[in-house]
Tab-separated table of C-alpha atoms and ligand atoms in Angstrom:
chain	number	residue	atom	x	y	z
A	1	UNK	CA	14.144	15.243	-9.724
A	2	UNK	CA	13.658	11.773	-9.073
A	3	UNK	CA	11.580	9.401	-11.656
A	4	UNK	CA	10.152	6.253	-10.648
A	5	UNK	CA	8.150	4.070	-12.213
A	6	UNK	CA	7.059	1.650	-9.183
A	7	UNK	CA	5.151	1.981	-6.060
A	8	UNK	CA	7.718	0.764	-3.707
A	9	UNK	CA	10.281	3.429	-5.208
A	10	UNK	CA	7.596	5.828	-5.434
A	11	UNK	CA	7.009	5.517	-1.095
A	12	UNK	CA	10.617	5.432	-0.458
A	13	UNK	CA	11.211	8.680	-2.586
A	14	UNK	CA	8.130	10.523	-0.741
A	15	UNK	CA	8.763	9.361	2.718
A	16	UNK	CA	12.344	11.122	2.064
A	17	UNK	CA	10.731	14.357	0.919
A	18	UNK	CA	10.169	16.980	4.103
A	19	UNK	CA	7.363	19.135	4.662
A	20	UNK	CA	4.054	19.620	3.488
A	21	UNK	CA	3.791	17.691	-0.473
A	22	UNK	CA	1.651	19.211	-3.420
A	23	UNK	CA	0.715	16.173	-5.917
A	24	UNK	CA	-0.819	17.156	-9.304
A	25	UNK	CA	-1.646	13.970	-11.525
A	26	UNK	CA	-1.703	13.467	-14.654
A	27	UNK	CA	-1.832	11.386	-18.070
A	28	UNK	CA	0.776	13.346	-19.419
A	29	UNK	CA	1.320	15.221	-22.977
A	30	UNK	CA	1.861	18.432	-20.566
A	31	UNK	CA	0.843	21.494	-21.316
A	32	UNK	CA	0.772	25.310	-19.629
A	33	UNK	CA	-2.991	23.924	-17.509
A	34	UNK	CA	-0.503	21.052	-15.788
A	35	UNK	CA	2.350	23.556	-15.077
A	36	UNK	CA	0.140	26.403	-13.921
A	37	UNK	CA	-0.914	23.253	-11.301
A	38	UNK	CA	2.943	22.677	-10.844
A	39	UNK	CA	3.438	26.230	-10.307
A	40	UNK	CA	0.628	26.636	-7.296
A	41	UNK	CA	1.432	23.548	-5.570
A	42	UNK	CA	4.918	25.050	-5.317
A	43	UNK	CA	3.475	28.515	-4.139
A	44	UNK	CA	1.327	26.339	-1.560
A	45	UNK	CA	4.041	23.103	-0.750
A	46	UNK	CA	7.407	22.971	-0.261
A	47	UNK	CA	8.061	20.102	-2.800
A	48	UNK	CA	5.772	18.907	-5.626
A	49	UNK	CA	4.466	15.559	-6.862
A	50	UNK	CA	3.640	14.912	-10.242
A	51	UNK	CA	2.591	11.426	-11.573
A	52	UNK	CA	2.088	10.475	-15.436
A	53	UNK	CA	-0.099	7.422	-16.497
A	54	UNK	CA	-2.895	7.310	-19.182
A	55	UNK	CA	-4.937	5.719	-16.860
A	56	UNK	CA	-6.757	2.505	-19.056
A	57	UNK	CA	-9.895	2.161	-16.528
A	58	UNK	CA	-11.530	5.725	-17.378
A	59	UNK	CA	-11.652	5.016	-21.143
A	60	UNK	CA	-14.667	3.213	-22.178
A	61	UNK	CA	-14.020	0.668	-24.881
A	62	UNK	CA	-14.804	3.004	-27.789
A	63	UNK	CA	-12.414	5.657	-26.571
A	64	UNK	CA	-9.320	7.038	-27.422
A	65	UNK	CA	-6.771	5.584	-24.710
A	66	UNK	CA	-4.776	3.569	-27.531
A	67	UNK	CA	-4.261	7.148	-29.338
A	68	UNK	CA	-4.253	9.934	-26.334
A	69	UNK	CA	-1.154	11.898	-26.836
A	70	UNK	CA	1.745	10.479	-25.119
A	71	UNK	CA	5.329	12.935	-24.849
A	72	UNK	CA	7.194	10.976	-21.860
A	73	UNK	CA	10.724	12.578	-22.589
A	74	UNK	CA	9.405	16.140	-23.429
A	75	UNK	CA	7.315	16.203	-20.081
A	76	UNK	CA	10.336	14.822	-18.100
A	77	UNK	CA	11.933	17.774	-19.286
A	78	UNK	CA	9.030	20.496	-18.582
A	79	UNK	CA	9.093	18.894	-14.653
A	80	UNK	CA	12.638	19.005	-14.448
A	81	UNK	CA	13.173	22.707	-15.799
A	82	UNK	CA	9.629	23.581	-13.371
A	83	UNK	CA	11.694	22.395	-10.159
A	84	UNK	CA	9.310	19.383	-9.264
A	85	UNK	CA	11.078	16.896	-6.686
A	86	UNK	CA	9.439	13.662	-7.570
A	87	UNK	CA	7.990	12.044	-10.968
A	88	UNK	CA	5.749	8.827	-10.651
A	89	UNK	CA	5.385	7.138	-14.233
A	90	UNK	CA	4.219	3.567	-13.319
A	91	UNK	CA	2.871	1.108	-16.123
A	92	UNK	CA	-0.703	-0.468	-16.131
A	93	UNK	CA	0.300	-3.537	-14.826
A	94	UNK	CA	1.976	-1.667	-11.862
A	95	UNK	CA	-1.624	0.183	-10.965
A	96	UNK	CA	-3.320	-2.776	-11.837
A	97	UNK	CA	-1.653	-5.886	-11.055
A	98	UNK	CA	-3.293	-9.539	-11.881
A	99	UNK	CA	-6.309	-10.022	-10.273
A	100	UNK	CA	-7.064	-6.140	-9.282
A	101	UNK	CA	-10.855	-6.461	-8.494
A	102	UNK	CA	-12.137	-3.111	-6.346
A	103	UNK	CA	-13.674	0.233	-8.064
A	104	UNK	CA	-14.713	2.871	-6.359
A	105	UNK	CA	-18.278	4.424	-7.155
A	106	UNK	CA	-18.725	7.956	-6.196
A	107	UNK	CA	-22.392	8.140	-6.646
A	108	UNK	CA	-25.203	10.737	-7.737
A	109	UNK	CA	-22.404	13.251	-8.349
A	110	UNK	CA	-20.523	10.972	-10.942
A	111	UNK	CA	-24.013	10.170	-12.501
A	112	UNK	CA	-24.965	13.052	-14.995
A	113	UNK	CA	-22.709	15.175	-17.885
A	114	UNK	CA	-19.959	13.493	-18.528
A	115	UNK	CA	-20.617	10.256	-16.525
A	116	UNK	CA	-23.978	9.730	-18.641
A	117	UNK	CA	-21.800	10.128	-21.938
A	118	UNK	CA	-19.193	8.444	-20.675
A	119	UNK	CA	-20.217	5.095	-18.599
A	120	UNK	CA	-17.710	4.162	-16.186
A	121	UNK	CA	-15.064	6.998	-16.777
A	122	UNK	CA	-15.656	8.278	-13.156
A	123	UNK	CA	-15.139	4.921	-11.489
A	124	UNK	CA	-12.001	4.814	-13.302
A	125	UNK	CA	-10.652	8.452	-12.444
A	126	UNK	CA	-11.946	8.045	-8.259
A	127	UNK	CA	-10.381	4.804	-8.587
A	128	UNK	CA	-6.899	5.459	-9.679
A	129	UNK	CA	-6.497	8.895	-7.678
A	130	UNK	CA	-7.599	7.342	-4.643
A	131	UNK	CA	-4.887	4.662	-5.126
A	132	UNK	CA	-2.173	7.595	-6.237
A	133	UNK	CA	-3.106	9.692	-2.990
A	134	UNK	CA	-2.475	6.530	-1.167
A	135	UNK	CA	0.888	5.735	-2.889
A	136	UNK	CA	2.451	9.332	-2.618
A	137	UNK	CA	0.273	10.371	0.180
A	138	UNK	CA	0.174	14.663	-0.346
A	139	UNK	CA	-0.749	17.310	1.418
A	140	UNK	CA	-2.445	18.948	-0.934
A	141	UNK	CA	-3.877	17.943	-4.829
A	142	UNK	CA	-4.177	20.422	-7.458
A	143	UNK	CA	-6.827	19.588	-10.225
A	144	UNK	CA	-8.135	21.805	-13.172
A	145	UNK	CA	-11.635	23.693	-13.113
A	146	UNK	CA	-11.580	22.278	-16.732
A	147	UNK	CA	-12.809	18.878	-15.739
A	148	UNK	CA	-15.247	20.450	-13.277
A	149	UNK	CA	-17.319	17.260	-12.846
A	150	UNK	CA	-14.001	15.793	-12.212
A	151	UNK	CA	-13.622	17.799	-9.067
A	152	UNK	CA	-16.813	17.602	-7.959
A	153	UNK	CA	-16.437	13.553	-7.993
A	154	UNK	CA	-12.850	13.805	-6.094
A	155	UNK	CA	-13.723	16.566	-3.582
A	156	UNK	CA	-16.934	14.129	-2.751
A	157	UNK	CA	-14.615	10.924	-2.576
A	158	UNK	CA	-11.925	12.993	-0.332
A	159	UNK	CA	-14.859	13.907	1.869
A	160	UNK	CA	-16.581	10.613	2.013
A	161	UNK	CA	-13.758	8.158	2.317
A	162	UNK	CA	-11.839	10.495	5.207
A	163	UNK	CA	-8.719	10.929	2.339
A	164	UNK	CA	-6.574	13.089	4.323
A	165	UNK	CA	-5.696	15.357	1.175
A	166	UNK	CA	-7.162	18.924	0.729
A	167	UNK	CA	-8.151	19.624	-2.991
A	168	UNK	CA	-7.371	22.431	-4.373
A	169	UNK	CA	-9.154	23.329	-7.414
A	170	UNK	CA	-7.812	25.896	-9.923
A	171	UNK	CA	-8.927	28.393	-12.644
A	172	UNK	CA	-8.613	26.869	-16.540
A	173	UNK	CA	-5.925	28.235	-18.573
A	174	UNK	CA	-6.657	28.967	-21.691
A	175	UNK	CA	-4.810	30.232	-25.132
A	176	UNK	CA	-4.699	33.678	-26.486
A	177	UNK	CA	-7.939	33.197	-28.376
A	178	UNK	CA	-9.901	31.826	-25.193
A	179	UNK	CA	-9.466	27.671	-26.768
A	180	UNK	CA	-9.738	26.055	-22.850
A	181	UNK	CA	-6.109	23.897	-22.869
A	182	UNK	CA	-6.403	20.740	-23.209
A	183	UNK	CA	-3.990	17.362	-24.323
A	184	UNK	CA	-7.008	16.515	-26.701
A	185	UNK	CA	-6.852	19.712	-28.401
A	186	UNK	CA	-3.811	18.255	-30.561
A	187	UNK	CA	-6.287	15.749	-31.889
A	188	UNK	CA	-8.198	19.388	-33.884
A	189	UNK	CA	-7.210	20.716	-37.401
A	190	UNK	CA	-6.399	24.318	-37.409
A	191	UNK	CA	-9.689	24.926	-39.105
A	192	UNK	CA	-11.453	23.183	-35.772
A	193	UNK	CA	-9.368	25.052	-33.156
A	194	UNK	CA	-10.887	28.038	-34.553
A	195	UNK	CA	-14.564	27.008	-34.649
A	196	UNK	CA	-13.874	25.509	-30.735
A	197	UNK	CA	-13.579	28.797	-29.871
A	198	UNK	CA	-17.171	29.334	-30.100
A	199	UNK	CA	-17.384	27.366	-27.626
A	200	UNK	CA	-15.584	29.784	-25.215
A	201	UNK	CA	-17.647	32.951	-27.087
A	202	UNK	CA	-21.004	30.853	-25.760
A	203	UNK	CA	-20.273	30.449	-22.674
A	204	UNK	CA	-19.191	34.297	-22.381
A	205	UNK	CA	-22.578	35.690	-23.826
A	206	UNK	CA	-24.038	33.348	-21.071
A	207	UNK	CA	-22.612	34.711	-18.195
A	208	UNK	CA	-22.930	38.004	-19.493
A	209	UNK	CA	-26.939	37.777	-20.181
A	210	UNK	CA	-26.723	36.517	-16.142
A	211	UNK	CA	-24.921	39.711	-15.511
A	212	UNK	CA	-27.386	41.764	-16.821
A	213	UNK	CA	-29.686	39.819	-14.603
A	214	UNK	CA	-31.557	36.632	-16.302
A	215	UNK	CA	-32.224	33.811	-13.889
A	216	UNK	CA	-33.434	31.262	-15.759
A	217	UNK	CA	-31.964	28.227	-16.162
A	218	UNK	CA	-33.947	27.221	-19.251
A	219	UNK	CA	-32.864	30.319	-20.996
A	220	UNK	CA	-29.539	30.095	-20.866
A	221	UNK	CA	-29.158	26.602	-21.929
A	222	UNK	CA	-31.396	27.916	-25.013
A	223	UNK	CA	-28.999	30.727	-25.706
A	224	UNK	CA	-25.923	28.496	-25.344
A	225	UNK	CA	-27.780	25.834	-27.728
A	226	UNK	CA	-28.542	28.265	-30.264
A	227	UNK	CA	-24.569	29.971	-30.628
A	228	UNK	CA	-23.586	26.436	-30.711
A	229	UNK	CA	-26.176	25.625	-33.404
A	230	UNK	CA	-24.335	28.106	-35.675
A	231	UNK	CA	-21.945	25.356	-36.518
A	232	UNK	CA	-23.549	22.854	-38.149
A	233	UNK	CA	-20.534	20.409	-37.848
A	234	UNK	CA	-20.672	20.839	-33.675
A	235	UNK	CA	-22.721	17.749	-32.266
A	236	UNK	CA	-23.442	18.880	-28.535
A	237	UNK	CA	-23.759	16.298	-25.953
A	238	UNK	CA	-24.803	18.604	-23.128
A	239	UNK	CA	-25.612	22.406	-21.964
A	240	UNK	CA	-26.042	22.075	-18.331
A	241	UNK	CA	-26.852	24.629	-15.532
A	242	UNK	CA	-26.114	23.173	-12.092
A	243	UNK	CA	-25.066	23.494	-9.008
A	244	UNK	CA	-21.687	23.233	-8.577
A	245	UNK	CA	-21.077	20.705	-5.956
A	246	UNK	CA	-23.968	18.107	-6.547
A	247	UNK	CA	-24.048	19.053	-10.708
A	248	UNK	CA	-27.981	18.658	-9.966
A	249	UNK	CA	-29.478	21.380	-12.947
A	250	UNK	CA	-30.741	24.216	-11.865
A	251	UNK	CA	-34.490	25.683	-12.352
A	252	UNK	CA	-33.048	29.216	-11.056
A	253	UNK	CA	-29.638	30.789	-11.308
A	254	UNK	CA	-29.385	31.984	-7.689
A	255	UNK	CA	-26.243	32.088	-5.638
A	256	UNK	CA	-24.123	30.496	-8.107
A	257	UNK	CA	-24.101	28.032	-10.934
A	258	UNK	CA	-21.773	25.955	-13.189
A	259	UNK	CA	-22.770	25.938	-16.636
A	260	UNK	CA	-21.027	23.779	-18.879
A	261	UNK	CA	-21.000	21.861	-22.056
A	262	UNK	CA	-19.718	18.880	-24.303
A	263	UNK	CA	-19.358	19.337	-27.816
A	264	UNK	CA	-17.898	17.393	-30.290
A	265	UNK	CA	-16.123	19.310	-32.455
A	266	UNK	CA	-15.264	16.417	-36.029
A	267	UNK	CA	-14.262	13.578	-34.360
A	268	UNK	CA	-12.831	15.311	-30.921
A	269	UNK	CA	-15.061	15.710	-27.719
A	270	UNK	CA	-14.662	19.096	-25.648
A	271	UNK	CA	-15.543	20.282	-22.731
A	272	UNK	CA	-15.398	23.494	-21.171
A	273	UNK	CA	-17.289	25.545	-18.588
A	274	UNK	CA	-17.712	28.421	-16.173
A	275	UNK	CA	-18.846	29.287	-12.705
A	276	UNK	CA	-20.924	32.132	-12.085
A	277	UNK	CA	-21.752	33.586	-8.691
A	278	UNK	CA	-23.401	36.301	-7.492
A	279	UNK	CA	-21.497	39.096	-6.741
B	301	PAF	O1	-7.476	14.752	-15.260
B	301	PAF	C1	-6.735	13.805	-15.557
B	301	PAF	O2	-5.727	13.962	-16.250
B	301	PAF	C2	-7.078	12.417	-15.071
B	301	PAF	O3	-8.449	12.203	-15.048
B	301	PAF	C3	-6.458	12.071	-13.700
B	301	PAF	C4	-6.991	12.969	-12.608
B	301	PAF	C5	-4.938	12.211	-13.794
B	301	PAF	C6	-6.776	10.626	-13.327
B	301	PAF	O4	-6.296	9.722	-14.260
């Protein structure tokens, strides 16, 4: 496994790598959601990618990018032991050199959920992978449904800017009690991982009141609003119902629909969501 920190290093080691390349990136403090990426881009590539940086420009002032988890040896370890070829950790000033002046604005897409709570954070994330899929050019990029907006925004940018990389979105992992994984969730007391879970529970009695055949938008965000409102320490940010690819909400559940939330849960902000589609 090679490691390298710069950009030059970083080409050299990927023009030397044959075949078709699976990239997964990251900010590190790995857990099983990253390898289960690591593990399909191997099923799908015949080497792997990874690159770890806490990426400053999609943190807004007030957030936590001085205290996200950081574990550089023990993830060096995880990708060496998971068979990845190459390992790209640069530095800010590496990404963003002196004088760096260009962002990259994805539009409506990046606008609602999580871009109105969090000003900026998309320009930051479109920003950054577009300049990591230019540095270690892939074939292929494996992101979590987790951060659905997050895909929505990348798939758009991949498709608008002609980004010769296919996306390849895939399924959230989650832990034995249904808690969505997530580096964040080491910021929760053991009392708060268990009262997260409700958000999972929610989001299950959604889908299965769309099962048994509601279509209405408005009453699903109601029923998600009121589980939620069982905890009175949960302050909710969002319930959405959209459409998947534009995130625009929905008035009518028809073919299929993302519904998905932001809670924070103390002083730590989740997310989690699912896609329904008709069968
Ligand atoms: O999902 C993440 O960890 C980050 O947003 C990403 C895609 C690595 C960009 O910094």
């Amino acid at each position: 496994m090679q490691i390298v920190s710069t950009i030059a290093a970083a080409r050299e080691t990927r023009a030397r790598l044959d075949g078709t390349l699976g990239f997964v990136p990251t900010m590190g403090f790995l857990h099983e959601g990253h390898l289960s990426l690591v593990r399909r881009a191997q099923e799908e590539c015949d080497a792997v990618a990874v690159s770890i940086f806490v990426n400053p420009t999609q943190f807004a002032p007030d957030e936590d990018l001085n205290r996200y988890p950081r574990a550089l040896e023990r993830d060096l370890s995880l990708l060496r032991e998971a068979g990845v070829s190459l390992v790209f950790t640069p530095d800010a000033g590496e990404i963003y050199p002196p004088g760096f002046d260009t962002s990259i604005d994805v539009g409506e897409v990046s606008r609602p959920l999580e871009g109105a709570f969090r000003p900026g954070h998309f320009s930051g994330v479109a920003t950054v992978v577009a300049k990591l899929f230019n540095i270690i050019q892939p074939t292929k990029a494996f992101f979590g449904q987790k951060d659905a907006q997050q895909c929505a925004v990348i798939s758009k940018l991949v498709t608008d800017l002609n980004i010769p990389v296919e996306v390849v979105v895939c399924d959230i992992v989650r832990n034995e009690k249904g808690l969505a994984l997530s580096s964040r969730n080491s910021y929760l007391s053991k009392s708060e991982q268990e009262r997260a879970l409700l958000l999972h529970d929610s989001l299950g009695k959604a889908e299965g009141h769309i099962a048994a055949g509601e279509r209405n938008a408005s009453t699903i965000r109601a029923l998600i609003g009121d589980i939620l409102s069982k905890d009175a320490d949960f302050c909710v940010d969002y319930i959405s119902v959209a459409d998947p690819h534009t995130l625009t909400e929905l008035e009518n559940i028809d073919d299929e629909a993302l519904i998905s939330l932001a809670v924070r849960v103390g002083a730590t902000r989740l997310i989690d969501n699912v896609v329904v589609r008709k069968k």
